[in-house]
CSV table of N, CA, C and O in Angstrom, one decimal:
chain,number,residue,atom,x,y,z
D,917,UNK,N,1.1,-1.5,0.1
D,917,UNK,CA,0.1,-0.2,0.0
D,917,UNK,C,0.6,1.3,0.0
D,917,UNK,O,1.7,1.4,1.5
D,918,UNK,N,0.5,2.1,-1.1
D,918,UNK,CA,1.3,3.2,-0.8
D,918,UNK,C,0.7,4.5,0.2
D,918,UNK,O,-1.1,4.6,0.1
D,919,UNK,N,1.3,4.6,1.3
D,919,UNK,CA,0.8,6.0,2.1
D,919,UNK,C,0.9,7.3,1.2
D,919,UNK,O,2.1,7.7,0.7
D,920,UNK,N,0.0,8.5,2.1
D,920,UNK,CA,0.0,9.9,1.5
D,920,UNK,C,-0.2,10.7,2.9
D,920,UNK,O,-0.9,10.4,3.6
D,921,UNK,N,0.5,11.7,3.0
D,921,UNK,CA,0.7,12.3,4.0
D,921,UNK,C,-1.1,12.9,4.4
D,921,UNK,O,-2.0,13.1,3.4
D,922,UNK,N,-1.6,12.6,5.7
D,922,UNK,CA,-2.5,13.2,6.1
D,922,UNK,C,-3.8,12.7,5.3
D,922,UNK,O,-5.3,12.5,6.0
D,923,UNK,N,-3.2,11.0,5.1
D,923,UNK,CA,-4.3,10.3,4.7
D,923,UNK,C,-4.6,9.3,5.4
D,923,UNK,O,-3.9,9.0,6.9
D,924,UNK,N,-6.1,8.8,5.7
D,924,UNK,CA,-6.5,8.3,6.9
D,924,UNK,C,-5.5,7.0,6.9
D,924,UNK,O,-5.4,6.9,8.4
D,925,UNK,N,-4.8,6.0,6.2
D,925,UNK,CA,-3.9,5.3,6.8
D,925,UNK,C,-3.0,5.4,7.2
D,925,UNK,O,-2.2,4.9,7.8
D,926,UNK,N,-2.3,6.7,6.5
D,926,UNK,CA,-1.4,7.9,7.5
D,926,UNK,C,-1.6,7.6,9.0
D,926,UNK,O,-1.1,7.4,9.9
D,927,UNK,N,-2.7,8.2,9.5
D,927,UNK,CA,-2.9,8.6,10.6
D,927,UNK,C,-3.3,7.3,11.1
D,927,UNK,O,-3.2,7.9,12.7
D,928,UNK,N,-3.8,6.4,10.9
D,928,UNK,CA,-3.8,5.6,11.4
D,928,UNK,C,-2.7,4.7,12.0
D,928,UNK,O,-2.6,4.5,13.6
D,929,UNK,N,-1.7,5.1,11.1
D,929,UNK,CA,-0.5,4.1,11.6
D,929,UNK,C,0.0,5.0,12.9
D,929,UNK,O,1.0,4.6,13.6
D,930,UNK,N,0.1,6.3,12.2
D,930,UNK,CA,0.5,7.4,13.1
D,930,UNK,C,0.0,7.6,14.5
D,930,UNK,O,0.8,7.8,15.5
D,931,UNK,N,-1.1,7.5,14.5
D,931,UNK,CA,-2.1,7.4,16.4
D,931,UNK,C,-1.5,6.2,16.7
D,931,UNK,O,-2.1,6.0,18.5
D,932,UNK,N,-1.2,5.2,16.3
D,932,UNK,CA,-0.9,3.9,16.9
D,932,UNK,C,0.1,3.7,17.2
D,932,UNK,O,0.2,3.1,18.4
D,933,UNK,N,1.2,4.1,17.0
D,933,UNK,CA,2.1,4.6,17.4
D,933,UNK,C,2.3,5.5,18.8
D,933,UNK,O,1.8,6.7,18.8
D,934,UNK,N,3.2,4.7,19.9
D,934,UNK,CA,3.7,5.2,20.9
D,934,UNK,C,4.9,5.9,21.0
D,934,UNK,O,5.3,6.4,22.0
D,935,UNK,N,5.8,5.4,19.7
D,935,UNK,CA,6.8,6.1,19.8
D,935,UNK,C,7.8,5.7,18.7
D,935,UNK,O,7.4,4.8,17.5
D,936,UNK,N,8.6,6.6,18.1
D,936,UNK,CA,9.2,6.6,16.6
D,936,UNK,C,10.6,6.6,16.9
D,936,UNK,O,10.9,7.3,17.7
D,937,UNK,N,11.1,6.4,15.7
D,937,UNK,CA,12.5,6.4,15.7
D,937,UNK,C,12.9,8.1,14.9
D,937,UNK,O,12.3,7.7,14.0
D,938,UNK,N,13.3,8.9,15.4
D,938,UNK,CA,13.9,9.7,14.8
D,938,UNK,C,15.5,10.0,14.7
D,938,UNK,O,16.1,9.6,15.7
D,939,UNK,N,15.2,10.0,13.4
D,939,UNK,CA,16.8,10.0,12.9
D,939,UNK,C,17.4,11.5,12.5
D,939,UNK,O,17.0,12.0,11.1
D,940,UNK,N,18.5,11.7,12.9
D,940,UNK,CA,18.8,13.3,12.6
D,940,UNK,C,20.4,13.4,12.2
D,940,UNK,O,21.0,12.0,12.1
D,941,UNK,N,20.6,14.0,11.8
D,941,UNK,CA,22.6,13.7,11.4
D,941,UNK,C,23.7,14.7,12.4
D,941,UNK,O,23.2,16.0,12.1
D,942,UNK,N,24.6,14.3,12.7
D,942,UNK,CA,25.7,15.3,13.4
D,942,UNK,C,25.9,15.5,12.5
D,942,UNK,O,26.2,15.5,11.1
D,943,UNK,N,27.2,16.5,13.3
D,943,UNK,CA,27.7,17.7,12.1
D,943,UNK,C,28.8,17.0,11.2
D,943,UNK,O,29.0,16.9,10.8
D,944,UNK,N,29.5,15.7,12.1
D,944,UNK,CA,30.1,14.7,10.9
D,944,UNK,C,29.3,14.1,10.2
D,944,UNK,O,29.6,13.3,9.6
D,945,UNK,N,28.3,13.3,10.1
D,945,UNK,CA,27.4,13.4,8.9
D,945,UNK,C,26.9,12.4,9.5
D,945,UNK,O,26.4,11.0,8.2
D,946,UNK,N,27.0,11.5,10.6
D,946,UNK,CA,26.8,10.0,11.0
D,946,UNK,C,25.4,10.6,11.3
D,946,UNK,O,25.1,11.3,12.0
D,947,UNK,N,24.0,9.2,10.7
D,947,UNK,CA,23.2,9.5,11.2
D,947,UNK,C,22.5,9.0,12.2
D,947,UNK,O,23.9,8.6,13.2
D,948,UNK,N,21.7,9.8,13.5
D,948,UNK,CA,21.8,9.7,14.9
D,948,UNK,C,20.3,8.6,15.0
D,948,UNK,O,19.6,10.2,14.8
D,949,UNK,N,20.1,8.0,15.2
D,949,UNK,CA,18.9,7.3,15.2
D,949,UNK,C,18.3,7.4,17.0
D,949,UNK,O,19.2,7.1,17.4
D,950,UNK,N,17.2,7.8,16.8
D,950,UNK,CA,16.5,7.6,19.0
D,950,UNK,C,15.4,7.3,19.2
D,950,UNK,O,14.6,8.1,18.0
D,951,UNK,N,14.9,7.1,19.6
D,951,UNK,CA,13.6,6.2,19.8
D,951,UNK,C,12.4,7.7,20.9
D,951,UNK,O,13.7,8.1,22.0
D,952,UNK,N,12.1,8.4,20.1
D,952,UNK,CA,11.1,9.3,20.8
D,952,UNK,C,9.4,9.2,21.0
D,952,UNK,O,9.5,8.8,20.1
D,953,UNK,N,9.1,9.4,21.8
D,953,UNK,CA,7.1,9.9,22.5
D,953,UNK,C,7.2,11.3,21.4
D,953,UNK,O,8.0,12.1,21.0
D,954,UNK,N,6.0,11.4,20.9
D,954,UNK,CA,5.3,12.7,20.2
D,954,UNK,C,4.2,12.5,20.1
D,954,UNK,O,3.8,11.6,20.8
D,955,UNK,N,3.5,13.8,19.6
D,955,UNK,CA,2.4,13.4,19.0
D,955,UNK,C,2.3,14.7,17.7
D,955,UNK,O,3.4,15.4,17.4
D,956,UNK,N,1.1,14.0,17.0
D,956,UNK,CA,1.2,14.7,16.0
D,956,UNK,C,0.2,15.6,16.4
D,956,UNK,O,-0.8,15.1,16.1
D,957,UNK,N,0.0,17.1,15.6
D,957,UNK,CA,-0.6,17.5,15.7
D,957,UNK,C,-0.4,19.0,14.3
D,957,UNK,O,1.0,19.2,14.1
D,958,UNK,N,-1.5,19.6,14.2
D,958,UNK,CA,-1.3,20.9,13.3
D,958,UNK,C,-0.5,19.4,12.1
D,958,UNK,O,0.5,21.0,11.3
D,959,UNK,N,-0.6,18.5,11.3
D,959,UNK,CA,0.1,18.4,10.2
D,959,UNK,C,1.5,18.4,10.5
D,959,UNK,O,2.5,18.3,9.8
D,960,UNK,N,1.5,18.3,11.3
D,960,UNK,CA,3.1,17.8,12.2
D,960,UNK,C,3.8,17.4,13.4
D,960,UNK,O,2.4,17.5,13.9
D,961,UNK,N,5.1,17.2,13.1
D,961,UNK,CA,5.4,16.4,14.4
D,961,UNK,C,5.9,16.7,15.9
D,961,UNK,O,6.6,17.7,15.5
D,962,UNK,N,5.2,16.8,17.3
D,962,UNK,CA,6.2,17.4,18.0
D,962,UNK,C,6.3,16.7,18.9
D,962,UNK,O,5.9,15.7,19.5
D,963,UNK,N,7.8,17.0,19.6
D,963,UNK,CA,8.3,16.3,20.5
D,963,UNK,C,9.5,17.1,20.6
D,963,UNK,O,9.8,17.4,20.7
D,964,UNK,N,9.9,16.5,22.4
D,964,UNK,CA,9.8,17.2,23.6
D,964,UNK,C,11.7,16.3,23.6
D,964,UNK,O,11.5,15.1,23.6
D,965,UNK,N,12.4,17.3,23.9
D,965,UNK,CA,13.6,16.9,24.1
D,965,UNK,C,14.7,17.6,25.7
D,965,UNK,O,14.2,18.6,26.0
D,966,UNK,N,15.4,17.1,26.1
D,966,UNK,CA,15.9,17.9,26.8
D,966,UNK,C,17.1,19.1,26.1
D,966,UNK,O,16.8,18.4,24.6
D,967,UNK,N,16.9,20.1,26.3
D,967,UNK,CA,18.1,21.2,25.6
D,967,UNK,C,20.0,20.5,25.0
D,967,UNK,O,20.0,21.1,24.2
D,968,UNK,N,20.3,20.2,25.9
D,968,UNK,CA,21.2,19.8,25.9
D,968,UNK,C,21.3,18.1,25.1
D,968,UNK,O,22.6,17.9,25.2
D,969,UNK,N,20.8,18.1,24.8
D,969,UNK,CA,20.7,16.8,23.8
D,969,UNK,C,21.4,16.7,22.4
D,969,UNK,O,21.4,17.6,21.4
D,970,UNK,N,22.2,15.8,21.8
D,970,UNK,CA,22.0,15.7,20.7
D,970,UNK,C,21.7,15.9,19.8
D,970,UNK,O,22.1,16.6,18.4
D,971,UNK,N,20.4,15.4,19.6
D,971,UNK,CA,19.5,15.5,18.0
D,971,UNK,C,19.3,17.3,18.5
D,971,UNK,O,18.5,17.5,17.1
D,972,UNK,N,19.0,17.5,19.2
D,972,UNK,CA,18.6,19.3,19.3
D,972,UNK,C,19.9,20.3,18.7
D,972,UNK,O,19.6,20.6,17.7
D,973,UNK,N,21.1,19.4,18.6
D,973,UNK,CA,22.7,19.9,18.3
D,973,UNK,C,22.0,20.1,16.7
D,973,UNK,O,22.5,20.8,15.8
D,974,UNK,N,21.7,18.8,16.7
D,974,UNK,CA,21.2,18.5,15.1
D,974,UNK,C,20.3,18.8,14.6
D,974,UNK,O,20.9,19.5,13.6
D,975,UNK,N,20.0,19.2,15.1
D,975,UNK,CA,18.6,19.9,13.7
D,975,UNK,C,19.2,20.9,14.0
D,975,UNK,O,18.6,21.7,13.2
D,976,UNK,N,19.8,21.7,15.1
D,976,UNK,CA,20.5,23.5,14.5
D,976,UNK,C,20.7,23.5,13.5
D,976,UNK,O,21.4,24.5,13.2
D,977,UNK,N,21.7,22.4,13.5
D,977,UNK,CA,22.7,22.3,12.7
D,977,UNK,C,22.5,21.8,11.1
D,977,UNK,O,22.8,22.3,9.9
D,978,UNK,N,20.8,20.8,11.0
D,978,UNK,CA,20.9,20.1,9.8
D,978,UNK,C,19.6,20.1,10.2
D,978,UNK,O,19.3,18.8,11.0
D,979,UNK,N,18.1,20.5,9.7
D,979,UNK,CA,17.2,20.5,9.5
D,979,UNK,C,16.3,19.3,9.2
D,979,UNK,O,15.6,18.6,9.4
D,980,UNK,N,17.3,18.7,8.3
D,980,UNK,CA,17.0,16.8,7.5
D,980,UNK,C,16.9,15.9,8.6
D,980,UNK,O,17.7,15.5,8.7
D,981,UNK,N,16.0,15.6,8.4
D,981,UNK,CA,15.5,14.8,9.5
D,981,UNK,C,14.7,12.9,8.7
D,981,UNK,O,13.5,13.7,7.5
D,982,UNK,N,15.0,12.3,9.4
D,982,UNK,CA,13.6,11.0,9.5
D,982,UNK,C,13.1,10.8,10.3
D,982,UNK,O,13.5,10.6,11.7
D,983,UNK,N,11.5,10.4,10.3
D,983,UNK,CA,10.7,9.5,11.2
D,983,UNK,C,10.1,8.0,10.7
D,983,UNK,O,9.9,8.3,9.8
D,984,UNK,N,10.6,6.7,11.9
D,984,UNK,CA,10.5,5.7,11.2
D,984,UNK,C,9.1,4.9,12.4
D,984,UNK,O,9.9,5.6,13.5
D,985,UNK,N,8.6,4.5,11.7
D,985,UNK,CA,7.1,3.6,12.9
D,985,UNK,C,7.4,2.5,11.8
D,985,UNK,O,6.8,1.7,10.9
D,986,UNK,N,7.2,0.8,12.7
D,986,UNK,CA,6.6,-0.4,12.2
D,986,UNK,C,5.9,-1.2,13.7
D,986,UNK,O,6.6,-1.2,14.4
D,987,UNK,N,4.7,-1.1,13.3
D,987,UNK,CA,3.6,-2.2,13.5
D,987,UNK,C,4.0,-3.1,14.7
D,987,UNK,O,2.9,-3.5,14.8
D,988,UNK,N,4.6,-3.7,13.5
D,988,UNK,CA,4.9,-5.3,13.9
D,988,UNK,C,6.3,-6.0,13.9
D,988,UNK,O,7.2,-4.8,13.0
D,989,UNK,N,6.9,-7.0,14.4
D,989,UNK,CA,8.1,-7.2,14.6
D,989,UNK,C,9.2,-7.7,13.6
D,989,UNK,O,10.3,-7.7,13.3
D,990,UNK,N,7.9,-8.2,12.3
D,990,UNK,CA,8.7,-8.1,10.8
D,990,UNK,C,8.7,-6.9,10.0
D,990,UNK,O,9.6,-7.1,8.7
D,991,UNK,N,7.9,-5.4,10.3
D,991,UNK,CA,8.3,-4.4,9.6
D,991,UNK,C,7.4,-4.5,8.1
D,991,UNK,O,7.5,-3.6,7.8
D,992,UNK,N,6.4,-5.7,8.5
D,992,UNK,CA,5.8,-5.4,7.3
D,992,UNK,C,5.0,-4.5,7.2
D,992,UNK,O,4.3,-3.7,5.6
D,993,UNK,N,4.1,-3.7,8.2
D,993,UNK,CA,3.7,-2.0,8.1
D,993,UNK,C,4.3,-1.5,9.0
D,993,UNK,O,4.4,-1.6,9.8
D,994,UNK,N,4.7,-0.6,7.8
D,994,UNK,CA,6.0,0.4,7.9
D,994,UNK,C,5.7,1.7,7.8
D,994,UNK,O,4.7,1.9,6.5
D,995,UNK,N,6.3,2.8,8.1
D,995,UNK,CA,5.8,4.4,7.8
D,995,UNK,C,7.7,5.0,7.9
D,995,UNK,O,8.5,5.0,8.9
D,996,UNK,N,7.7,5.6,7.3
D,996,UNK,CA,9.0,6.6,7.0
D,996,UNK,C,8.5,7.8,6.4
D,996,UNK,O,8.0,7.4,5.7
D,997,UNK,N,9.1,8.4,7.4
D,997,UNK,CA,8.7,10.3,7.0
D,997,UNK,C,9.6,10.5,7.1
D,997,UNK,O,10.9,11.2,7.3
D,998,UNK,N,9.9,11.4,5.6
D,998,UNK,CA,11.3,12.5,5.5
D,998,UNK,C,10.7,14.3,6.1
D,998,UNK,O,9.7,14.1,5.5
D,999,UNK,N,10.8,14.8,6.5
D,999,UNK,CA,10.8,16.0,7.0
D,999,UNK,C,11.8,16.8,7.6
D,999,UNK,O,13.0,16.5,7.5
D,1000,UNK,N,11.6,18.3,7.6
D,1000,UNK,CA,12.6,19.1,8.1
D,1000,UNK,C,12.3,19.9,9.9
D,1000,UNK,O,10.8,19.9,9.6
D,1001,UNK,N,13.2,19.9,10.3
D,1001,UNK,CA,13.1,19.8,11.8
D,1001,UNK,C,13.7,21.2,12.0
D,1001,UNK,O,14.3,21.9,11.6
D,1002,UNK,N,12.8,22.0,13.2
D,1002,UNK,CA,13.4,23.0,13.9
D,1002,UNK,C,12.8,23.0,15.5
D,1002,UNK,O,12.2,22.1,15.3
D,1003,UNK,N,13.5,24.0,15.8
D,1003,UNK,CA,13.1,24.0,17.4
D,1003,UNK,C,12.3,25.2,17.5
D,1003,UNK,O,12.3,26.1,16.7
D,1004,UNK,N,10.7,25.1,18.0
D,1004,UNK,CA,10.0,25.4,18.0
D,1004,UNK,C,9.6,26.1,19.6
D,1004,UNK,O,9.2,25.4,20.7
D,1005,UNK,N,9.9,27.6,19.5
D,1005,UNK,CA,9.6,27.6,20.9
D,1005,UNK,C,8.2,28.9,21.4
D,1005,UNK,O,8.1,28.9,22.6
D,1006,UNK,N,7.1,28.0,20.7
D,1006,UNK,CA,5.8,29.4,20.3
D,1006,UNK,C,5.7,27.8,21.4
D,1006,UNK,O,4.3,28.0,21.9
D,1007,UNK,N,5.9,26.4,21.3
D,1007,UNK,CA,5.0,24.9,21.9
D,1007,UNK,C,5.1,25.1,23.4
D,1007,UNK,O,6.1,25.5,24.0
D,1008,UNK,N,3.6,25.3,24.1
D,1008,UNK,CA,3.5,25.2,25.5
D,1008,UNK,C,4.1,23.9,25.8
D,1008,UNK,O,4.9,23.5,25.4
D,1009,UNK,N,4.9,23.9,27.4
D,1009,UNK,CA,5.3,23.0,28.1
D,1009,UNK,C,4.4,22.1,28.3
D,1009,UNK,O,3.6,21.6,28.3
D,1010,UNK,N,5.0,20.8,28.3
D,1010,UNK,CA,4.8,19.3,28.4
D,1010,UNK,C,3.5,19.1,28.9
D,1010,UNK,O,2.4,19.0,29.3
D,1011,UNK,N,3.8,19.7,30.5
D,1011,UNK,CA,2.5,19.6,31.2
D,1011,UNK,C,1.4,21.2,31.2
D,1011,UNK,O,0.2,20.9,31.4
D,1012,UNK,N,1.4,22.0,30.1
D,1012,UNK,CA,0.3,22.3,29.4
D,1012,UNK,C,-0.2,21.6,27.8
D,1012,UNK,O,-1.1,22.5,27.4
D,1013,UNK,N,0.1,20.6,27.4
D,1013,UNK,CA,0.0,19.6,26.8
D,1013,UNK,C,-0.8,19.1,26.6
D,1013,UNK,O,-0.4,17.9,26.9
D,1014,UNK,N,-2.6,19.2,27.0
D,1014,UNK,CA,-3.1,18.3,26.7
D,1014,UNK,C,-3.0,16.6,26.1
D,1014,UNK,O,-3.4,15.4,26.9
D,1015,UNK,N,-2.8,17.3,24.9
D,1015,UNK,CA,-2.5,15.7,23.6
D,1015,UNK,C,-1.4,14.8,24.2
D,1015,UNK,O,-1.6,14.1,24.4
D,1016,UNK,N,-0.6,15.6,24.7
D,1016,UNK,CA,0.8,15.0,25.0
D,1016,UNK,C,0.2,14.1,26.2
D,1016,UNK,O,1.0,13.0,26.7
D,1017,UNK,N,-0.3,14.9,27.5
D,1017,UNK,CA,-0.1,14.0,28.9
D,1017,UNK,C,-1.4,12.7,28.7
D,1017,UNK,O,-0.9,11.5,29.2
D,1018,UNK,N,-2.5,12.9,28.5
D,1018,UNK,CA,-3.1,11.6,27.4
D,1018,UNK,C,-2.6,10.8,27.3
D,1018,UNK,O,-2.3,9.5,27.4
D,1019,UNK,N,-1.6,11.2,26.0
D,1019,UNK,CA,-0.8,9.6,25.3
D,1019,UNK,C,0.4,9.2,26.6
D,1019,UNK,O,0.5,8.2,26.4
D,1020,UNK,N,1.0,10.3,27.5
D,1020,UNK,CA,2.6,9.7,28.4
D,1020,UNK,C,1.7,9.8,29.4
D,1020,UNK,O,3.5,10.0,30.2
D,1021,UNK,N,1.2,10.6,30.0
D,1021,UNK,CA,0.8,10.4,31.6
D,1021,UNK,C,1.3,9.4,31.7
D,1021,UNK,O,2.4,9.7,33.0
D,1022,UNK,N,1.0,8.4,31.5
D,1022,UNK,CA,1.3,6.7,32.5
D,1022,UNK,C,2.9,6.4,31.7
D,1022,UNK,O,3.5,5.9,32.9
D,1023,UNK,N,3.6,6.5,30.7
D,1023,UNK,CA,4.8,6.5,31.0
D,1023,UNK,C,5.5,7.6,31.4
D,1023,UNK,O,6.7,7.2,31.3
D,1024,UNK,N,5.5,8.4,31.8
D,1024,UNK,CA,6.0,10.0,32.8
D,1024,UNK,C,5.9,9.1,33.9
D,1024,UNK,O,7.2,9.4,34.8
D,1025,UNK,N,5.0,8.2,34.4
D,1025,UNK,CA,5.2,7.9,35.5
D,1025,UNK,C,5.8,6.9,36.0
D,1025,UNK,O,6.8,6.6,37.1
D,1026,UNK,N,5.7,5.7,34.5
D,1026,UNK,CA,6.8,4.9,34.9
D,1026,UNK,C,8.2,4.8,34.6
D,1026,UNK,O,8.9,4.1,35.1
D,1027,UNK,N,8.6,6.5,34.2
D,1027,UNK,CA,9.9,6.3,34.3
D,1027,UNK,C,10.2,7.0,36.0
D,1027,UNK,O,11.6,7.7,35.9
D,1028,UNK,N,9.0,7.1,37.1
D,1028,UNK,CA,9.5,7.7,37.9
D,1028,UNK,C,9.7,9.3,38.2
D,1028,UNK,O,10.3,9.9,38.9
D,1029,UNK,N,8.9,10.1,37.3
D,1029,UNK,CA,9.0,11.4,37.0
D,1029,UNK,C,7.7,12.0,37.3
D,1029,UNK,O,6.5,11.0,37.0
D,1030,UNK,N,7.8,13.1,37.6
D,1030,UNK,CA,5.8,13.8,37.6
D,1030,UNK,C,6.3,14.4,36.4
D,1030,UNK,O,6.9,15.0,35.8
D,1031,UNK,N,5.2,15.2,36.4
D,1031,UNK,CA,5.0,16.0,35.0
D,1031,UNK,C,5.8,17.0,35.4
D,1031,UNK,O,6.4,18.0,34.2
D,1032,UNK,N,6.1,17.4,36.5
D,1032,UNK,CA,6.9,18.7,36.7
D,1032,UNK,C,8.1,18.6,35.7
D,1032,UNK,O,9.0,19.6,35.5
D,1033,UNK,N,8.8,16.7,36.6
D,1033,UNK,CA,10.1,16.9,36.4
D,1033,UNK,C,10.4,16.5,35.3
D,1033,UNK,O,12.0,16.9,34.8
D,1034,UNK,N,9.0,16.1,34.9
D,1034,UNK,CA,9.6,15.5,33.0
D,1034,UNK,C,9.5,17.0,32.3
D,1034,UNK,O,10.2,17.2,31.2
D,1035,UNK,N,9.1,18.1,32.8
D,1035,UNK,CA,8.7,19.3,32.2
D,1035,UNK,C,9.5,20.0,31.9
D,1035,UNK,O,10.7,20.3,30.9
D,1036,UNK,N,10.4,20.0,32.9
D,1036,UNK,CA,11.7,20.3,33.4
D,1036,UNK,C,12.9,20.0,32.4
D,1036,UNK,O,13.7,20.8,32.4
D,1037,UNK,N,13.0,18.6,32.9
D,1037,UNK,CA,14.0,17.7,31.9
D,1037,UNK,C,14.0,18.2,30.4
D,1037,UNK,O,14.9,18.2,29.3
D,1038,UNK,N,12.5,18.3,29.9
D,1038,UNK,CA,12.4,17.9,28.3
D,1038,UNK,C,11.8,19.7,27.7
D,1038,UNK,O,10.9,19.5,27.8
D,1039,UNK,N,12.6,20.1,28.2
D,1039,UNK,CA,11.5,21.5,28.0
D,1039,UNK,C,11.9,22.4,26.8
D,1039,UNK,O,11.5,23.6,26.1
D,1040,UNK,N,12.3,21.5,25.4
D,1040,UNK,CA,12.8,22.0,24.1
D,1040,UNK,C,12.1,21.3,23.1
D,1040,UNK,O,12.0,20.3,23.0
D,1041,UNK,N,10.8,22.1,22.5
D,1041,UNK,CA,10.1,21.5,21.8
D,1041,UNK,C,10.8,21.3,20.3
D,1041,UNK,O,11.6,22.6,19.7
D,1042,UNK,N,10.9,20.3,19.6
D,1042,UNK,CA,10.8,20.1,18.2
D,1042,UNK,C,10.0,19.9,16.9
D,1042,UNK,O,9.0,18.9,17.8
D,1043,UNK,N,9.6,20.8,16.3
D,1043,UNK,CA,8.5,20.6,15.2
D,1043,UNK,C,9.2,19.6,14.0
D,1043,UNK,O,9.8,20.6,13.1
D,1044,UNK,N,9.2,18.6,13.6
D,1044,UNK,CA,8.8,18.7,12.6
D,1044,UNK,C,8.2,18.8,11.3
D,1044,UNK,O,6.4,17.5,11.8
D,1045,UNK,N,8.1,18.6,10.2
D,1045,UNK,CA,7.1,19.5,8.6
D,1045,UNK,C,7.2,17.9,7.9
D,1045,UNK,O,8.5,17.9,7.6
D,1046,UNK,N,6.4,17.1,7.8
D,1046,UNK,CA,6.4,16.3,6.7
D,1046,UNK,C,6.7,16.3,5.5
D,1046,UNK,O,6.2,17.2,5.4
D,1047,UNK,N,7.6,16.3,4.8
D,1047,UNK,CA,7.9,16.7,3.4
D,1047,UNK,C,7.4,15.3,2.3
D,1047,UNK,O,7.0,15.8,1.2
D,1048,UNK,N,7.7,13.7,2.6
D,1048,UNK,CA,7.4,13.0,2.1
D,1048,UNK,C,7.5,11.7,2.9
D,1048,UNK,O,8.1,12.0,3.9
D,1049,UNK,N,6.4,11.2,2.4
D,1049,UNK,CA,6.3,9.9,3.5
D,1049,UNK,C,6.2,8.8,2.7
D,1049,UNK,O,5.6,8.4,1.3
D,1050,UNK,N,6.3,7.4,3.3
D,1050,UNK,CA,6.6,6.2,2.4
D,1050,UNK,C,5.9,5.3,3.5
D,1050,UNK,O,6.7,5.1,4.4
D,1051,UNK,N,5.0,4.0,2.9
D,1051,UNK,CA,5.3,3.2,3.7
D,1051,UNK,C,4.5,1.4,3.6
D,1051,UNK,O,4.1,2.1,1.6
D,1052,UNK,N,4.8,0.6,3.9
D,1052,UNK,CA,4.0,-0.4,3.1
D,1052,UNK,C,3.4,-1.2,4.3
D,1052,UNK,O,2.6,-1.0,5.3
């Protein structure tokens, strides 16, 4: 099946994902994939990060990124999104983002954190605007 951005099939797969692999590129050209939590809103992915994380530095130097997700262990149903990432200072903090909290409140507790401590640690918002998607 061919996926199109914001098609019902794309949205269904993205909305079922608890995390995605977020691939950025380091200054030396080495790809850096990292699993991240996210919400899909306003036709873009929103990821919160620690401000000192390597992925933040990577995005500031090179906004070309990819997000990947496979819903089964054999990767028969997968999504690859190529996009442009930016640091978005206009995003509310985690503890004021209702959609993010609905999705990850239990996960925050599982990490042994409170909403407040998670918000303080993951205070940098990364916005990824999808440019192209492929999947099967």
